[in-house]
Amino acid sequence: MANFAGKVKMNELFANIVQGFKTITGSPWSVYYERASAIILKSVGTSGSDKLFFRLEVGNTKETTGNKLSVSVLEDVMAADGSVPAGKSEIKKDFLCHTSVVDTNLLIDYHVSVQPNRIIIYLQGDVNSVTGISNLGYFGILNRYAAESDSSSLGVGLSYNGDNGIQTLRDKDKRMVNNIYDAYSVMLPVNPGWGSLYHMAPVIMCNGVEGPRGELIDIFTVPSAGVSHGDEIKVGTKTYKVYSLSIGGQSFLSGATVSVLMD
């Protein structure tokens, strides 16, 4: 697993994240296509047979005022021009760091974690602005409960102004009909519990037609009582970072406080 982080002006955010992706030694996500305003990364996942594409675009972050990047996952990509072949699926979303457009000289915190099956990006808008938000993005496949013959569980989840769940490329029947899955977790009222142990609950993605399809990889919900943003929870040799996320619009998560394996 690899990660990188920084704090930059919004108009430098896209370039810094792109550079971060490129500087990961032995990254499982290779650059598949690139132009000045966009980059497409590809991974074959831990299975070696998945076909995962992630696109990051500059959005309006290089304009005089702005508040968002553009993100998407894709079923297939034309290497020549980065376009999506006819009949193939793309899930595209706006990834906000402010609720409305602001001066793009304001500072944005970003944390990025990369492993073969998923990319996680956290954005924090300028804390000196009332419009700044904490937004977590998940771009990857699920920890699938059943064998699947393709990578159609590849999806996009945003904690602010996303879907009410994670939207995948296709549903179980390989259509784009029942391809939004809500988050379910078993939540306790407070942390820590007996013996100073902390409770973290897996996030199960499920809908009323297909039932549970799988779990988010490396993201767990935690009770908000007893933890604060930036805390770390150690589980064996792994360290999970606690994020308190902004509430607004729709979220792919079942709560506003999560622990994420970023390192």
Protein backbone atom coordinates (compact mmCIF):
# COMPACT_ATOMS: atom_id res chain seq x y z
CA MET A 1 0.00 0.00 0.00
CA ALA A 2 1.22 3.51 -0.82
CA ASN A 3 0.07 6.94 0.26
CA PHE A 4 0.86 10.62 -0.09
CA ALA A 5 -0.54 13.86 1.32
CA GLY A 6 -0.11 17.60 1.19
CA LYS A 7 -1.63 21.04 1.56
CA VAL A 8 -1.65 23.27 -1.51
CA LYS A 9 -3.58 26.04 -3.17
CA MET A 10 -6.68 24.71 -4.89
CA ASN A 11 -5.33 25.77 -8.29
CA GLU A 12 -2.33 23.47 -7.67
CA LEU A 13 -4.36 20.54 -6.29
CA PHE A 14 -4.80 18.57 -9.52
CA ALA A 15 -1.13 18.83 -10.49
CA ASN A 16 0.04 17.76 -7.04
CA ILE A 17 -2.23 14.71 -6.88
CA VAL A 18 -1.18 13.67 -10.40
CA GLN A 19 2.47 14.03 -9.43
CA GLY A 20 1.83 12.01 -6.29
CA PHE A 21 0.40 9.14 -8.33
CA LYS A 22 3.42 9.21 -10.64
CA THR A 23 6.00 9.14 -7.85
CA ILE A 24 4.70 5.97 -6.17
CA THR A 25 7.41 3.37 -6.66
CA GLY A 26 5.98 0.15 -8.06
CA SER A 27 2.43 1.51 -8.01
CA PRO A 28 -0.28 -1.04 -8.90
CA TRP A 29 -2.04 1.77 -10.81
CA SER A 30 -0.19 2.69 -14.01
CA VAL A 31 -0.77 5.77 -16.16
CA TYR A 32 -2.95 4.62 -19.06
CA TYR A 33 -3.75 8.00 -20.62
CA GLU A 34 -2.88 11.60 -19.81
CA ARG A 35 -3.51 15.10 -21.06
CA ALA A 36 -3.11 18.51 -19.42
CA SER A 37 -6.50 18.41 -17.69
CA ALA A 38 -6.94 14.67 -17.01
CA ILE A 39 -5.18 11.46 -16.10
CA ILE A 40 -6.45 7.87 -16.35
CA LEU A 41 -4.94 5.14 -14.19
CA LYS A 42 -5.32 1.38 -14.65
CA SER A 43 -4.96 -1.57 -12.25
CA VAL A 44 -5.52 -5.32 -12.55
CA GLY A 45 -6.31 -5.57 -8.83
CA THR A 46 -4.95 -8.17 -6.45
CA SER A 47 -6.57 -10.87 -8.59
CA GLY A 48 -4.40 -9.97 -11.57
CA SER A 49 -7.44 -10.34 -13.81
CA ASP A 50 -9.54 -7.30 -12.88
CA LYS A 51 -9.73 -4.35 -15.25
CA LEU A 52 -9.97 -1.18 -13.19
CA PHE A 53 -9.85 2.34 -14.63
CA PHE A 54 -9.89 5.60 -12.64
CA ARG A 55 -10.02 9.06 -14.17
CA LEU A 56 -9.14 12.32 -12.38
CA GLU A 57 -9.93 15.63 -14.08
CA VAL A 58 -9.10 19.19 -13.11
CA GLY A 59 -12.74 20.30 -12.77
CA ASN A 60 -12.90 24.02 -12.04
CA THR A 61 -9.92 24.06 -9.65
CA LYS A 62 -7.67 26.01 -12.06
CA GLU A 63 -10.17 28.76 -12.72
CA THR A 64 -10.21 32.01 -10.75
CA THR A 65 -12.90 30.56 -8.52
CA GLY A 66 -13.61 26.88 -8.06
CA ASN A 67 -14.59 24.10 -5.67
CA LYS A 68 -14.33 20.67 -7.32
CA LEU A 69 -12.33 18.05 -9.14
CA SER A 70 -14.02 15.58 -11.46
CA VAL A 71 -13.65 11.84 -10.82
CA SER A 72 -14.87 8.73 -12.59
CA VAL A 73 -14.46 4.98 -12.93
CA LEU A 74 -14.71 3.36 -16.33
CA GLU A 75 -15.48 -0.05 -17.75
CA ASP A 76 -13.05 0.41 -20.64
CA VAL A 77 -10.97 3.18 -22.20
CA MET A 78 -9.56 3.89 -25.65
CA ALA A 79 -5.81 4.30 -25.16
CA ALA A 80 -5.53 6.69 -28.10
CA ASP A 81 -7.72 9.47 -26.74
CA GLY A 82 -9.07 8.44 -23.32
CA SER A 83 -12.62 8.07 -24.56
CA VAL A 84 -15.08 5.39 -23.45
CA PRO A 85 -15.96 2.80 -26.14
CA ALA A 86 -19.58 2.60 -27.25
CA GLY A 87 -21.67 0.40 -24.98
CA LYS A 88 -19.25 0.64 -22.05
CA SER A 89 -20.12 2.21 -18.71
CA GLU A 90 -18.66 5.26 -16.94
CA ILE A 91 -19.65 6.62 -13.51
CA LYS A 92 -18.65 10.29 -13.23
CA LYS A 93 -19.03 12.63 -10.24
CA ASP A 94 -18.00 16.05 -8.96
CA PHE A 95 -15.60 15.76 -6.00
CA LEU A 96 -16.17 18.88 -3.88
CA CYS A 97 -13.87 20.52 -1.34
CA HIS A 98 -16.10 23.60 -0.84
CA THR A 99 -19.87 23.85 -1.00
CA SER A 100 -19.67 26.80 -3.40
CA VAL A 101 -17.00 28.35 -5.60
CA VAL A 102 -14.25 30.27 -3.79
CA ASP A 103 -10.91 31.86 -4.59
CA THR A 104 -8.70 29.03 -5.86
CA ASN A 105 -5.75 30.44 -3.90
CA LEU A 106 -7.35 28.99 -0.76
CA LEU A 107 -5.54 25.99 0.75
CA ILE A 108 -6.77 22.40 0.39
CA ASP A 109 -5.59 19.41 2.44
CA TYR A 110 -5.43 16.13 0.55
CA HIS A 111 -4.67 12.56 1.63
CA VAL A 112 -4.39 9.76 -0.95
CA SER A 113 -4.11 6.01 -0.34
CA VAL A 114 -3.51 3.49 -3.11
CA GLN A 115 -3.70 -0.29 -3.19
CA PRO A 116 -4.41 -2.58 -6.17
CA ASN A 117 -8.19 -2.82 -5.64
CA ARG A 118 -9.01 0.77 -4.74
CA ILE A 119 -7.98 4.42 -4.45
CA ILE A 120 -9.13 6.51 -1.47
CA ILE A 121 -8.88 10.32 -1.57
CA TYR A 122 -9.71 12.71 1.27
CA LEU A 123 -10.16 16.44 0.59
CA GLN A 124 -10.47 19.14 3.25
CA GLY A 125 -11.44 22.63 2.13
CA ASP A 126 -9.77 25.70 3.61
CA VAL A 127 -10.58 25.73 7.33
CA ASN A 128 -10.74 29.53 7.29
CA SER A 129 -13.71 29.46 4.93
CA VAL A 130 -17.26 28.68 6.07
CA THR A 131 -17.79 26.77 2.80
CA GLY A 132 -14.92 24.32 3.33
CA ILE A 133 -15.93 20.66 3.74
CA SER A 134 -14.35 17.29 4.58
CA ASN A 135 -15.06 14.88 1.73
CA LEU A 136 -13.94 11.25 1.38
CA GLY A 137 -13.91 9.49 -1.98
CA TYR A 138 -13.72 5.74 -2.65
CA PHE A 139 -12.85 4.54 -6.15
CA GLY A 140 -12.50 0.79 -6.46
CA ILE A 141 -14.12 -2.61 -6.40
CA LEU A 142 -15.82 -4.10 -3.38
CA ASN A 143 -14.57 -6.98 -1.28
CA ARG A 144 -17.01 -9.16 -3.17
CA TYR A 145 -19.03 -11.79 -1.32
CA ALA A 146 -19.41 -14.01 -4.38
CA ALA A 147 -17.19 -14.79 -7.34
CA GLU A 148 -17.76 -12.34 -10.19
CA SER A 149 -16.57 -12.89 -13.73
CA ASP A 150 -15.76 -9.23 -14.37
CA SER A 151 -14.95 -5.94 -12.63
CA SER A 152 -18.47 -4.50 -12.69
CA SER A 153 -18.39 -3.89 -8.91
CA LEU A 154 -15.95 -1.05 -9.60
CA GLY A 155 -17.67 2.02 -8.24
CA VAL A 156 -17.57 5.59 -6.99
CA GLY A 157 -18.51 6.61 -3.46
CA LEU A 158 -18.44 10.19 -2.14
CA SER A 159 -19.28 11.22 1.40
CA TYR A 160 -20.58 14.66 0.36
CA ASN A 161 -23.00 15.34 -2.49
CA GLY A 162 -22.62 11.83 -3.88
CA ASP A 163 -25.20 9.10 -4.28
CA ASN A 164 -27.02 7.62 -1.30
CA GLY A 165 -24.64 4.68 -1.57
CA ILE A 166 -21.89 3.55 -3.91
CA GLN A 167 -22.66 3.48 -7.62
CA THR A 168 -21.00 0.63 -9.51
CA LEU A 169 -20.45 0.15 -13.23
CA ARG A 170 -23.14 -2.52 -13.43
CA ASP A 171 -25.46 -4.56 -11.22
CA LYS A 172 -25.54 -8.34 -10.82
CA ASP A 173 -27.44 -8.69 -14.10
CA LYS A 174 -24.79 -6.56 -15.90
CA ARG A 175 -27.21 -3.67 -16.32
CA MET A 176 -27.21 -0.11 -14.93
CA VAL A 177 -30.54 -0.51 -13.13
CA ASN A 178 -29.86 -1.74 -9.59
CA ASN A 179 -26.25 -0.56 -9.41
CA ILE A 180 -26.49 1.72 -6.35
CA TYR A 181 -25.76 0.00 -3.04
CA ASP A 182 -26.51 1.55 0.35
CA ALA A 183 -24.13 1.29 3.30
CA TYR A 184 -25.01 -0.77 6.38
CA SER A 185 -22.98 -1.09 9.57
CA VAL A 186 -23.55 -2.27 13.13
CA MET A 187 -23.03 0.79 15.30
CA LEU A 188 -22.42 0.99 19.04
CA PRO A 189 -23.14 4.20 20.98
CA VAL A 190 -19.63 5.02 22.21
CA ASN A 191 -15.90 4.27 22.04
CA PRO A 192 -13.81 2.91 23.68
CA GLY A 193 -15.34 -0.13 25.31
CA TRP A 194 -14.10 -2.54 27.99
CA GLY A 195 -10.35 -2.86 28.11
CA SER A 196 -10.03 0.41 26.15
CA LEU A 197 -10.80 -1.44 22.92
CA TYR A 198 -12.32 0.47 20.04
CA HIS A 199 -15.18 -0.80 17.91
CA MET A 200 -14.90 -0.54 14.12
CA ALA A 201 -17.67 -1.91 11.91
CA PRO A 202 -17.27 -3.06 8.30
CA VAL A 203 -19.31 -1.18 5.72
CA ILE A 204 -21.56 -3.62 3.83
CA MET A 205 -22.93 -2.39 0.50
CA CYS A 206 -26.42 -3.69 -0.19
CA ASN A 207 -29.65 -2.85 -2.00
CA GLY A 208 -33.21 -4.11 -1.70
CA VAL A 209 -33.17 -5.99 -4.99
CA GLU A 210 -29.88 -7.89 -4.92
CA GLY A 211 -29.04 -7.94 -1.22
CA PRO A 212 -25.43 -7.48 -0.03
CA ARG A 213 -22.81 -7.41 -2.80
CA GLY A 214 -19.70 -6.87 -0.68
CA GLU A 215 -17.81 -4.58 1.68
CA LEU A 216 -15.77 -1.43 1.26
CA ILE A 217 -12.04 -2.15 1.41
CA ASP A 218 -10.15 -0.49 4.31
CA ILE A 219 -13.01 1.79 5.46
CA PHE A 220 -14.87 1.15 8.74
CA THR A 221 -17.51 3.14 10.59
CA VAL A 222 -16.85 4.08 14.22
CA PRO A 223 -19.04 5.71 16.87
CA SER A 224 -18.46 9.47 16.89
CA ALA A 225 -18.46 9.56 20.69
CA GLY A 226 -15.00 8.88 22.07
CA VAL A 227 -12.97 9.70 18.95
CA SER A 228 -11.92 12.91 17.23
CA HIS A 229 -10.89 13.82 13.71
CA GLY A 230 -7.25 12.87 13.18
CA ASP A 231 -7.16 10.19 15.88
CA GLU A 232 -5.47 6.90 15.07
CA ILE A 233 -6.74 3.44 15.97
CA LYS A 234 -4.22 0.59 15.92
CA VAL A 235 -5.34 -2.91 14.96
CA GLY A 236 -2.38 -5.26 15.13
CA THR A 237 0.26 -3.78 12.83
CA LYS A 238 -2.24 -1.57 10.98
CA THR A 239 -3.06 2.04 11.85
CA TYR A 240 -6.44 3.51 10.89
CA LYS A 241 -6.97 7.26 10.68
CA VAL A 242 -10.23 8.73 11.96
CA TYR A 243 -12.04 11.22 9.74
CA SER A 244 -15.03 13.34 10.79
CA LEU A 245 -16.77 14.08 7.51
CA SER A 246 -19.07 16.91 6.50
CA ILE A 247 -22.76 16.12 6.36
CA GLY A 248 -24.66 17.39 3.35
CA GLY A 249 -26.24 16.09 0.20
CA GLN A 250 -26.00 12.30 -0.03
CA SER A 251 -23.22 10.03 1.26
CA PHE A 252 -22.10 6.53 0.36
CA LEU A 253 -21.42 5.91 4.05
CA SER A 254 -23.76 5.04 6.91
CA GLY A 255 -22.24 7.62 9.27
CA ALA A 256 -20.10 10.76 9.36
CA THR A 257 -17.22 9.25 11.37
CA VAL A 258 -15.03 6.59 9.80
CA SER A 259 -11.65 4.97 10.28
CA VAL A 260 -9.60 4.46 7.14
CA LEU A 261 -6.44 2.48 6.46
CA MET A 262 -4.44 5.17 4.69
CA ASP A 263 -0.84 3.99 5.29
